[in-house]
Short mmCIF file of C-alpha atoms and ligand atoms in Angstrom, two decimals:
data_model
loop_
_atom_site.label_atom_id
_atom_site.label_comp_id
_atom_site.label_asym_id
_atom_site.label_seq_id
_atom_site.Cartn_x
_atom_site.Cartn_y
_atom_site.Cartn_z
CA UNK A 1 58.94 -55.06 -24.40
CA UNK A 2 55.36 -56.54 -24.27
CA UNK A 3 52.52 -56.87 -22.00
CA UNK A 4 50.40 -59.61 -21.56
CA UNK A 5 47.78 -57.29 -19.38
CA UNK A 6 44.65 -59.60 -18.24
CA UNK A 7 41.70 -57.26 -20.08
CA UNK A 8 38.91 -55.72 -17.76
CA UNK A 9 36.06 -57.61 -19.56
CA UNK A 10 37.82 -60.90 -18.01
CA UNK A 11 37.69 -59.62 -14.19
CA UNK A 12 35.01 -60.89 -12.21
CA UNK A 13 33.60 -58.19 -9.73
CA UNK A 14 35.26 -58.84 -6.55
CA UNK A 15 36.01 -57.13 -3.25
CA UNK A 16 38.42 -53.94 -4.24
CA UNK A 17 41.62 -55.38 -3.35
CA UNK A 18 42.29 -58.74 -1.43
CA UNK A 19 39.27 -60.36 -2.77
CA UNK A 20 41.10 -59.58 -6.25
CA UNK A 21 41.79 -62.94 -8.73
CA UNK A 22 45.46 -62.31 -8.70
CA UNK A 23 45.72 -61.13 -4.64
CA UNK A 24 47.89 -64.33 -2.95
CA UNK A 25 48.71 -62.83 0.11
CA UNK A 26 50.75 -59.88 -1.01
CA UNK A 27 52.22 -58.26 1.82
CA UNK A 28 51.63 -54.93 0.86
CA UNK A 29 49.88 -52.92 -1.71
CA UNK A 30 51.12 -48.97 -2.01
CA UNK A 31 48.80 -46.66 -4.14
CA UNK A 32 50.76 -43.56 -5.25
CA UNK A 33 49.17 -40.44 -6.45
CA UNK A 34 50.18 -37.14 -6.93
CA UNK A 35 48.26 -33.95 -8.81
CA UNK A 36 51.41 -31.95 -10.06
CA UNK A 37 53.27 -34.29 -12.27
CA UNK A 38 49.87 -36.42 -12.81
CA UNK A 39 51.39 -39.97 -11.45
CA UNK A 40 49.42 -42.81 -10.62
CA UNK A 41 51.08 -45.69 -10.04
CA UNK A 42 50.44 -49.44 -7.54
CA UNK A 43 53.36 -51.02 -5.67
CA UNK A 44 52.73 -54.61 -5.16
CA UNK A 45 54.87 -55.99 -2.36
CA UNK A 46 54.35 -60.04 -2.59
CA UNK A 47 56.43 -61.68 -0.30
CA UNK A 48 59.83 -60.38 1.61
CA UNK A 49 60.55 -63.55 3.28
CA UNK A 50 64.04 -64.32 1.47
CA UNK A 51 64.84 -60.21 1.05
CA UNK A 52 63.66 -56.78 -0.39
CA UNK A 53 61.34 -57.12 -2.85
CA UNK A 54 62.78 -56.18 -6.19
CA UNK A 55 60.85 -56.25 -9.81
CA UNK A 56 60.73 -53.37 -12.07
CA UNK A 57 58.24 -51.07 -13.25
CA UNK A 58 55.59 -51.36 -15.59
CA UNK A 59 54.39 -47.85 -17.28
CA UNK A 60 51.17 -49.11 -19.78
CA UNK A 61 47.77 -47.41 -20.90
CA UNK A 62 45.16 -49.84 -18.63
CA UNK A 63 41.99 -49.45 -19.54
CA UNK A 64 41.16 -49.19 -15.93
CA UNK A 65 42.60 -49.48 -12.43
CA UNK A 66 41.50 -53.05 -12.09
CA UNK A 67 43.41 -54.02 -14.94
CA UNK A 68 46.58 -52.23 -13.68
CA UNK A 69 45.98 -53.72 -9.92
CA UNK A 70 45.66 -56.99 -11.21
CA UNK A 71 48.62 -56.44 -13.33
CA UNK A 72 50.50 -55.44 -10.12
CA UNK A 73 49.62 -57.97 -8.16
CA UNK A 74 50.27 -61.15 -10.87
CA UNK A 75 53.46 -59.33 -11.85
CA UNK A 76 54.94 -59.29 -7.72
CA UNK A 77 54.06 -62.59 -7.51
CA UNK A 78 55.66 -64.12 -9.98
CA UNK A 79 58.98 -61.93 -8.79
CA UNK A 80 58.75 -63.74 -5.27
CA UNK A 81 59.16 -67.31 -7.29
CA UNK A 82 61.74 -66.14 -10.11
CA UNK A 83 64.18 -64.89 -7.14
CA UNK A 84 63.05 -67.84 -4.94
CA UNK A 85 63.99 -70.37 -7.31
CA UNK A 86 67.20 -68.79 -8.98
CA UNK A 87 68.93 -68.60 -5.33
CA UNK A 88 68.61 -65.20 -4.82
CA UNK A 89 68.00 -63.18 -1.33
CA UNK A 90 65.46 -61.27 -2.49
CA UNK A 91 61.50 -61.03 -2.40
CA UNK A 92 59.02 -60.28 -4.90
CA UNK A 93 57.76 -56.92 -5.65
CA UNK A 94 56.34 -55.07 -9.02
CA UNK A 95 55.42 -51.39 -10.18
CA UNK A 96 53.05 -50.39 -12.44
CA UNK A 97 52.72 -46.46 -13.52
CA UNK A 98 49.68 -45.86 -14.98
CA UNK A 99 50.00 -43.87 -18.38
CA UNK A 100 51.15 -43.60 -21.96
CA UNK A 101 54.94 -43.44 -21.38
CA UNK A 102 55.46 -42.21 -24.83
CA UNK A 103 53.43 -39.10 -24.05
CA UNK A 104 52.82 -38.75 -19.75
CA UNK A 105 56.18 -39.92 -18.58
CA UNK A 106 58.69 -36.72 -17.79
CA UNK A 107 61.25 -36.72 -15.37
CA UNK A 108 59.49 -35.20 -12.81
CA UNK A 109 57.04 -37.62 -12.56
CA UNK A 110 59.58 -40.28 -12.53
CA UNK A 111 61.30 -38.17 -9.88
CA UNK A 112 57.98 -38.43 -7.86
CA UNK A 113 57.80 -41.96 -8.63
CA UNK A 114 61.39 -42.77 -6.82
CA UNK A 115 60.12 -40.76 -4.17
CA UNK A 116 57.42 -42.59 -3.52
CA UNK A 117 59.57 -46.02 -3.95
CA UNK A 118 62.07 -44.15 -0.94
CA UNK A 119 59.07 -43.69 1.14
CA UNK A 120 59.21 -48.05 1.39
CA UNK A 121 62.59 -47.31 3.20
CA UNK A 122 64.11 -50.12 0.37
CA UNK A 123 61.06 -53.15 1.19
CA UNK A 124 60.90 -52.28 -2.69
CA UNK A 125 63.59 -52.08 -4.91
CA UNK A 126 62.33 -51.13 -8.30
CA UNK A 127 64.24 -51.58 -11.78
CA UNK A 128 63.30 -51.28 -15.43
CA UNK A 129 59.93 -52.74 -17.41
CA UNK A 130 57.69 -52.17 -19.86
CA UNK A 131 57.55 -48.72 -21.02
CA UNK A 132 60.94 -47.39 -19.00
CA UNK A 133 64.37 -46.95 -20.26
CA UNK A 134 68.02 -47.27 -18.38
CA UNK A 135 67.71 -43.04 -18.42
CA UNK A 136 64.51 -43.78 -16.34
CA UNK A 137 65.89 -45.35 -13.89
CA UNK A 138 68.74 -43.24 -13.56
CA UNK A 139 66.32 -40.43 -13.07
CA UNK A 140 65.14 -42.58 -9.82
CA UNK A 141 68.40 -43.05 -8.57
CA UNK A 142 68.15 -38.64 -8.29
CA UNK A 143 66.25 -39.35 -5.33
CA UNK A 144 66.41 -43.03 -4.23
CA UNK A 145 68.81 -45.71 -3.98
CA UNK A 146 66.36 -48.40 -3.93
CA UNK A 147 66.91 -48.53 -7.69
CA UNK A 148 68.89 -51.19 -10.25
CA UNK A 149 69.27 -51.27 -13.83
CA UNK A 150 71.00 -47.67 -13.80
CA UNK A 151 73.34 -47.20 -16.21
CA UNK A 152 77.00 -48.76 -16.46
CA UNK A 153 78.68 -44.90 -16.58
CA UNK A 154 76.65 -44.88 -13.23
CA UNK A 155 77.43 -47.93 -11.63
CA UNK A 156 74.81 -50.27 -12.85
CA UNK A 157 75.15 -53.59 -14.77
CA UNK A 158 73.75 -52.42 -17.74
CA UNK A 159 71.13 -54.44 -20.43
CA UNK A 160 70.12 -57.67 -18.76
CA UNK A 161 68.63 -58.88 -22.69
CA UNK A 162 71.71 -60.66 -23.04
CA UNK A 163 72.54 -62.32 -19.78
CA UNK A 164 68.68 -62.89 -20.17
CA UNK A 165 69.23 -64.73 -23.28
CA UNK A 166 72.14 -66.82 -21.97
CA UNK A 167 70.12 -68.16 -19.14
CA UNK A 168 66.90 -69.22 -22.08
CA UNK A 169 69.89 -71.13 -23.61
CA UNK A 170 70.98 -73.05 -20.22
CA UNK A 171 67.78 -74.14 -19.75
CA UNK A 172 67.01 -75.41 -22.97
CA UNK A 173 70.08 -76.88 -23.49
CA UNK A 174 69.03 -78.41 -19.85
CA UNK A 175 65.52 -79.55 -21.30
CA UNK A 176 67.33 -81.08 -24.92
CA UNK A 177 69.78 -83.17 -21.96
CA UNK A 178 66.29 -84.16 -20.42
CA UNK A 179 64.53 -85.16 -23.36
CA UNK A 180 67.25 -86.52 -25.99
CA UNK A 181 69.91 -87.42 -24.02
CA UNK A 182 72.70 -84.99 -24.86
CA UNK A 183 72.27 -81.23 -24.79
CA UNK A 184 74.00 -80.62 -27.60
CA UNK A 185 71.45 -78.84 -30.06
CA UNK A 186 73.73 -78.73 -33.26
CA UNK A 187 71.12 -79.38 -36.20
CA UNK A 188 68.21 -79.33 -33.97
CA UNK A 189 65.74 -77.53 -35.87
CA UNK A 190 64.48 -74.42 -33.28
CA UNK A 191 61.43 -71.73 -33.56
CA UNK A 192 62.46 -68.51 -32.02
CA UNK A 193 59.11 -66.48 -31.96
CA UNK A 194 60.16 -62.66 -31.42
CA UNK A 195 63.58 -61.56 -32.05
CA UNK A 196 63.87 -58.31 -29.71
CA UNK A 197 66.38 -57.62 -27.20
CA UNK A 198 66.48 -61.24 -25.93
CA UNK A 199 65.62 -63.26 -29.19
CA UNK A 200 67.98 -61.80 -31.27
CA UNK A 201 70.74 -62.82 -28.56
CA UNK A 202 69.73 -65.88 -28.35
CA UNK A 203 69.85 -66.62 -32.03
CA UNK A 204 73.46 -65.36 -32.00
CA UNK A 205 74.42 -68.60 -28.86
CA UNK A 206 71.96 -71.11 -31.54
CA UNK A 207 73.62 -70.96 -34.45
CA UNK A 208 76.98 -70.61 -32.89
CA UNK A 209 76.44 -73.97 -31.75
CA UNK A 210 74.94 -75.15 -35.24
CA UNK A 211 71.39 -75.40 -34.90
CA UNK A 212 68.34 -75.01 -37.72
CA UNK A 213 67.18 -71.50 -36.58
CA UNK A 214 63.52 -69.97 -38.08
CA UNK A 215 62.47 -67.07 -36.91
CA UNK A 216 59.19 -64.85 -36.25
CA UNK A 217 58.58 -61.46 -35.99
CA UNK A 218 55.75 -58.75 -36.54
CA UNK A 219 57.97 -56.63 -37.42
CA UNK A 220 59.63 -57.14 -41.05
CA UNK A 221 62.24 -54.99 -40.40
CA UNK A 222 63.22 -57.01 -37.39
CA UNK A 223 63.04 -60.18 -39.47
CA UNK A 224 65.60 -58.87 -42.04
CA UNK A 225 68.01 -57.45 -39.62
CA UNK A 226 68.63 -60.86 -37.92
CA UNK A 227 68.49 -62.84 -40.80
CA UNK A 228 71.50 -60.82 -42.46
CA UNK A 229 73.34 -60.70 -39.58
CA UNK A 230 72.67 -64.69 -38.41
CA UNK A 231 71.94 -66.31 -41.75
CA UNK A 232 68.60 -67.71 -40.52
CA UNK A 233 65.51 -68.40 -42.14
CA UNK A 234 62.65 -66.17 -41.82
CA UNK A 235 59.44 -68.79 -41.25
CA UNK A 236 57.29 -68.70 -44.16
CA UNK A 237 53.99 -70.35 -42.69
CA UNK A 238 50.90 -69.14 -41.40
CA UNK A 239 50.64 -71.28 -38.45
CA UNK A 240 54.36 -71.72 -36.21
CA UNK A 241 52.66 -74.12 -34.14
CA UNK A 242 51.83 -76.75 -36.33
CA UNK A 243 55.02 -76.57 -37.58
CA UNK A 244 56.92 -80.40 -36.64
CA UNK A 245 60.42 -78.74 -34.57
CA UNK A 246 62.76 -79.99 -32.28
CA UNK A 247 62.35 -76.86 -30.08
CA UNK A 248 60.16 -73.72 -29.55
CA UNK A 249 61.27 -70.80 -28.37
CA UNK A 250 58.44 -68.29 -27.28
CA UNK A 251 60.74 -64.92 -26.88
CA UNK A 252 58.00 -62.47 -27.68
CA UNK A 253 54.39 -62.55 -25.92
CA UNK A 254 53.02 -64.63 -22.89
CA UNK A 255 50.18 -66.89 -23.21
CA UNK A 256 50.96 -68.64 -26.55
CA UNK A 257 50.49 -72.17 -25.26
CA UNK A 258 46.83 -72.01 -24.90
CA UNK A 259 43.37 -73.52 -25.74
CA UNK A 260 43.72 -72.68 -29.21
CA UNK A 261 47.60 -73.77 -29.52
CA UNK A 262 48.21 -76.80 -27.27
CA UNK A 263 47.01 -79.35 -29.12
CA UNK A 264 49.07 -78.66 -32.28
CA UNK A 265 52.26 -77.79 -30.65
CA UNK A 266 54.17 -80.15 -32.06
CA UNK A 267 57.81 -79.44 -30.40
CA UNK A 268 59.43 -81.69 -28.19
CA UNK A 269 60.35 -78.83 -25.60
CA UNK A 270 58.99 -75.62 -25.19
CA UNK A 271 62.06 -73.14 -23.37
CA UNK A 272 61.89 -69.45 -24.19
CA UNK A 273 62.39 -66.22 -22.24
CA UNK A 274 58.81 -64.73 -22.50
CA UNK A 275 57.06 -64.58 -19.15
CA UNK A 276 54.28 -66.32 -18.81
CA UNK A 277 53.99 -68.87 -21.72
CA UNK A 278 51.27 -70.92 -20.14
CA UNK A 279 47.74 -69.39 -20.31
CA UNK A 280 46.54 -71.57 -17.60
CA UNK A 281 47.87 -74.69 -15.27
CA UNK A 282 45.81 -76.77 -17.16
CA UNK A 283 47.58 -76.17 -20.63
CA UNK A 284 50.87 -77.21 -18.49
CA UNK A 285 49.35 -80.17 -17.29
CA UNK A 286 48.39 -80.98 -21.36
CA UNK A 287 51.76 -80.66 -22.05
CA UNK A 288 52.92 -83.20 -19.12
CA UNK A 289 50.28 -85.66 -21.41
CA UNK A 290 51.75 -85.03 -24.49
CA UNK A 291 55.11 -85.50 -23.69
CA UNK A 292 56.13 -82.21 -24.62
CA UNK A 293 58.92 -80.72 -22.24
CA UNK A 294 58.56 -77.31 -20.76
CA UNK A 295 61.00 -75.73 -19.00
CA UNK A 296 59.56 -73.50 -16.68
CA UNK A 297 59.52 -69.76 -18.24
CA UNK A 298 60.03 -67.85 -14.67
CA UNK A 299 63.12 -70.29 -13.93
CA UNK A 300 64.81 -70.06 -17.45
CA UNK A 301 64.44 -66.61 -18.02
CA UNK A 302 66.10 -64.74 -14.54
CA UNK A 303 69.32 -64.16 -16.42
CA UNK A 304 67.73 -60.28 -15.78
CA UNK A 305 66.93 -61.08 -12.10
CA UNK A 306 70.45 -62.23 -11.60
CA UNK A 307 72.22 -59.21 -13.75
CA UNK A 308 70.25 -56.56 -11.34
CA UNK A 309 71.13 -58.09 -8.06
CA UNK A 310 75.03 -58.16 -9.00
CA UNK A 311 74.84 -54.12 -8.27
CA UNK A 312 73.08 -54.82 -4.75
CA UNK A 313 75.58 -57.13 -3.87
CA UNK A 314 78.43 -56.04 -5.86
CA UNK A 315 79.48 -58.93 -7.58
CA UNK A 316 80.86 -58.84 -11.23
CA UNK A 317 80.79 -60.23 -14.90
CA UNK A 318 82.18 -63.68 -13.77
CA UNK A 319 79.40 -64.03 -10.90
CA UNK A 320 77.22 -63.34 -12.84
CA UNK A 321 77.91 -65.93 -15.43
CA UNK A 322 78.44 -68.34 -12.98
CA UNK A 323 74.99 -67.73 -11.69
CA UNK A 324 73.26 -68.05 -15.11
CA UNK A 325 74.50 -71.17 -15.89
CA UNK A 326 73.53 -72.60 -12.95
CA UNK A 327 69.66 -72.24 -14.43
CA UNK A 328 71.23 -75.58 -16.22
CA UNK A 329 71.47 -77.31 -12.88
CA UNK A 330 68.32 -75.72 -11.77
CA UNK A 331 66.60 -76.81 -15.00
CA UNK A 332 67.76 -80.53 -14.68
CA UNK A 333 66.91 -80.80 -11.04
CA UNK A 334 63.22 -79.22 -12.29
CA UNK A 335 62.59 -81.36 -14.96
CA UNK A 336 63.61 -84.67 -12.76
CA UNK A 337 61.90 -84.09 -10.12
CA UNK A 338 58.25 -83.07 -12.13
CA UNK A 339 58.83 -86.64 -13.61
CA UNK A 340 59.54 -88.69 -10.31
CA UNK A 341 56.36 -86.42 -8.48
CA UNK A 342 54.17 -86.98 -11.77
CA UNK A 343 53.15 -82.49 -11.52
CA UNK A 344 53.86 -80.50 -14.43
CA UNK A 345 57.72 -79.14 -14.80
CA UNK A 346 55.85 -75.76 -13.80
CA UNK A 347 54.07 -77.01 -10.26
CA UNK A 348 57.61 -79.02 -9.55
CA UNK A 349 59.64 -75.08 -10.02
CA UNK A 350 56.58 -73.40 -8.00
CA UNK A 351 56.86 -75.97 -5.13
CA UNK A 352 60.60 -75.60 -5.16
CA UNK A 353 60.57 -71.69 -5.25
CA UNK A 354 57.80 -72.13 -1.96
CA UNK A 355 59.98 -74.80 -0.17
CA UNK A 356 63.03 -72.42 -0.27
CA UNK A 357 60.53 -69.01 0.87
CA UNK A 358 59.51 -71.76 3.65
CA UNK A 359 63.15 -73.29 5.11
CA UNK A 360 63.73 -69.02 5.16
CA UNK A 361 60.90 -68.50 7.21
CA UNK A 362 61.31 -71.44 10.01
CA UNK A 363 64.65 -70.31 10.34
CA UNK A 364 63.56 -66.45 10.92
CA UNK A 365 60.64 -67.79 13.40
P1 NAD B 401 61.37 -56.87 -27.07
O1 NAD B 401 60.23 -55.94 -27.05
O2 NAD B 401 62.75 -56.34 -27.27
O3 NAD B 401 61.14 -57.97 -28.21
C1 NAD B 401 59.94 -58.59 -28.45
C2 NAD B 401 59.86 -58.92 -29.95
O4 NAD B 401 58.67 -59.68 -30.17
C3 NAD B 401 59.80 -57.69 -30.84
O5 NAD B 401 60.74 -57.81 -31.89
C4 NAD B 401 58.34 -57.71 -31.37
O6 NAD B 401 58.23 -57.17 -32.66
C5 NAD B 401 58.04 -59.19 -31.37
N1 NAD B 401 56.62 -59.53 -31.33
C6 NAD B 401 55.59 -58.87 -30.75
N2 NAD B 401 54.45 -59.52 -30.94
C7 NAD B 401 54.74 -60.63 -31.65
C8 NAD B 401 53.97 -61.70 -32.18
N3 NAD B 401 52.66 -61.77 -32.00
N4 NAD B 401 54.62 -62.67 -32.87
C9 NAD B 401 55.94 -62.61 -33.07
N5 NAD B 401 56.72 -61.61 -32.60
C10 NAD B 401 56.13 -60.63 -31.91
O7 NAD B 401 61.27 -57.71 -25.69
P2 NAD B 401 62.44 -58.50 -24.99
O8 NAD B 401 63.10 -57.63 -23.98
O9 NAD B 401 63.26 -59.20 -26.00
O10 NAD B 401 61.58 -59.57 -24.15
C11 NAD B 401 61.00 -60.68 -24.81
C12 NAD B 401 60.16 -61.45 -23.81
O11 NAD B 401 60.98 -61.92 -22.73
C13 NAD B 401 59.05 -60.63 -23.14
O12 NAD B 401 57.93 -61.44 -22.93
C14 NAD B 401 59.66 -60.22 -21.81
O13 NAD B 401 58.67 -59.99 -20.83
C15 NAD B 401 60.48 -61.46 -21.47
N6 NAD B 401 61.63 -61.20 -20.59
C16 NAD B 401 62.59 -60.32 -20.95
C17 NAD B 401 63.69 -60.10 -20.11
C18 NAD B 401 64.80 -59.14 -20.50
O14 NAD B 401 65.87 -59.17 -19.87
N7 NAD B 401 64.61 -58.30 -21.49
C19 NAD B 401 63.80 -60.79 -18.89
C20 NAD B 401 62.80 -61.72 -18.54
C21 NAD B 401 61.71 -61.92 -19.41
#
């Protein structure tokens, strides 16, 4: 898993905690602390208008307690959308433990942590991230039920990489409908950058349906590994994104479409499951110029979102499915409607995810 942390140096000094860059409104902020087991850890509660808020936790070395606050905050938010749009009753919420969880994390502190989540009386329902494991969470689930992503022996639904992946592939198949006219992407030639848990997985559903995978990796080993298994080809380059492709797939770290990348992307669509591809609005709004399709990154990838609610609401394998493919529909409905309204495909899924958090809220009044 990677983090795409905003660095300290960036933050302007602002008031402590609602005057922060990333505070919209958040409902509720919970600081944690206890001596004995040495946690530290931010709840950020964004919005509970269509449920609990659910989004998992984040345990990373900050530098400092503005970074992880921020971190919080951004993080919650962009839960309340990802639920919003997919159709799901829930809000958007976000954890973040501060700490090296190779070396600070033991149970007890994650015991602590739970408690902590229980206090919220299930406003927050918390789930894996950065720096935890399923064994984590089952640790939570000692003391809370306001936990998902336990393990399957234990009830849970298990690694959401792959239903994550699955949904990546809806929506781009969604965007190559949009763009070329069939979604069929057999000998489309398609950049997967980062071939981890959800990469890999979607490799496996690209060249089962006959596309021109390359790959990228930092890590060699990784590179190897999925070119044996797949038959791909590792990208021999030293710059991906001036690289003429039918389709890139950012499945590694957020923030690759920026100043220094936009204007030699040269893919027709952008649709990968890494979280925040766009380093600012503007760089979407570049893309709209260019012609360059991107399919929102918070609407394509909540194959994860989806797998996690099936063990709040007890639905199974087939629901779950069902659910993931509708990010197709979703996708579609996205990219039509950011054409007819002239926005970027990424104001067109925000305004969407805030019309739905809206129709919720006159109908609660
Ligand atoms: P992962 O850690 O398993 O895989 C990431 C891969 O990217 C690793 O193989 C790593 O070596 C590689 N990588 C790191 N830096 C790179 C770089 N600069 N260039 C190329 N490759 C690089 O993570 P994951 O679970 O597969 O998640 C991938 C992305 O999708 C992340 O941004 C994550 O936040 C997002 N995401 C994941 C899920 C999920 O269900 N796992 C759900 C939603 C979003």
């Amino acid at each position: 898993m990677i983090s795409d942390v905003i660095n300290a140096k960036d933050l302007p000094k602002l008031d402590p905690v609602f005057g922060q860059l990333s505070f919209d409104d958040h409902e509720q902020i919970v600081f944690c602390n206890d001596k004995d087991t040495g946690l530290k850890a931010i709840i950020g509660i964004h919005n509970t208008v269509l449920g609990p808020a659910l989004g998992g936790t984040r345990m990373w070395q900050y530098n400092n307690e503005w970074e992880a606050l921020n971190d919080a905050l951004r993080l919650s938010r962009g839960m309340t959308f990802k639920s919003a749009i997919t159709g799901l009753n829930l809000g958007g919420g976000k954890a973040v433990i501060i700490g090296d969880a190779k070396t600070q994390k033991t149970p007890e502190l994650m015991r602590k942590f739970g408690e902590f989540v229980h206090s919220l009386s299930g406003k927050y329902i918390t789930a894996e991230d950065v720096g935890m494991t399923t064994d984590d969470m089952d640790t939570v689930r000692e003391v809370t039920p306001y936990v998902t992503g336990i393990s399957e022996s234990k009830g849970g639904a298990g690694n959401p990489s792959p239903i994550t992946a699955y949904g990546v592939f809806m929506g781009m198949k969604a965007a190559a409908k949009f763009k070329f006219g069939s979604d069929v992407l057999e000998d489309k030639n398609i950049h997967v950058q980062g071939i981890g848990h959800v990469g890999e997985a979607l490799v496996e559903h690209l060249v089962n349906e006959g596309a021109k995978v390359t790959i990228s990796d930092i890590s060699q080993e990784r590179l190897e590994t999925v070119r044996s298994k797949y038959n791909v080809t590792i990208y021999g380059g030293n710059d991906v994104y001036s690289e003429e492709m039918d389709i890139y797939a950012p499945c590694a770290l957020g923030a690759t479409i920026n100043d220094a990348t936009i204007n030699k992307i040269k893919a027709k669509i952008i649709a990968g499951a890494a979280n925040n591809q766009l380093a600012e609005d503007k760089h979407g709004k570049m893309l709209q110029d260019r012609g360059i399709v991107y399919a929102p990154d918070f609407l394509i990838n909540a194959g994860g979102i989806i797998n996690v609610y099936a063990e709040l609401e007890n639905y199974g394998r087939q629901e779950i499915i069902r659910k993931t493919e509708n990010i197709y529909n979703t996708t579609i409905e996205i990219l039509e409607r950011a054409k007819a309204n002239g926005v970027t495909t990424n104001t067109a899924a925000l305004n969407m995810a805030k019309e739905r958090i809206e129709a919720r809220k006159k109908e609660n009044s």
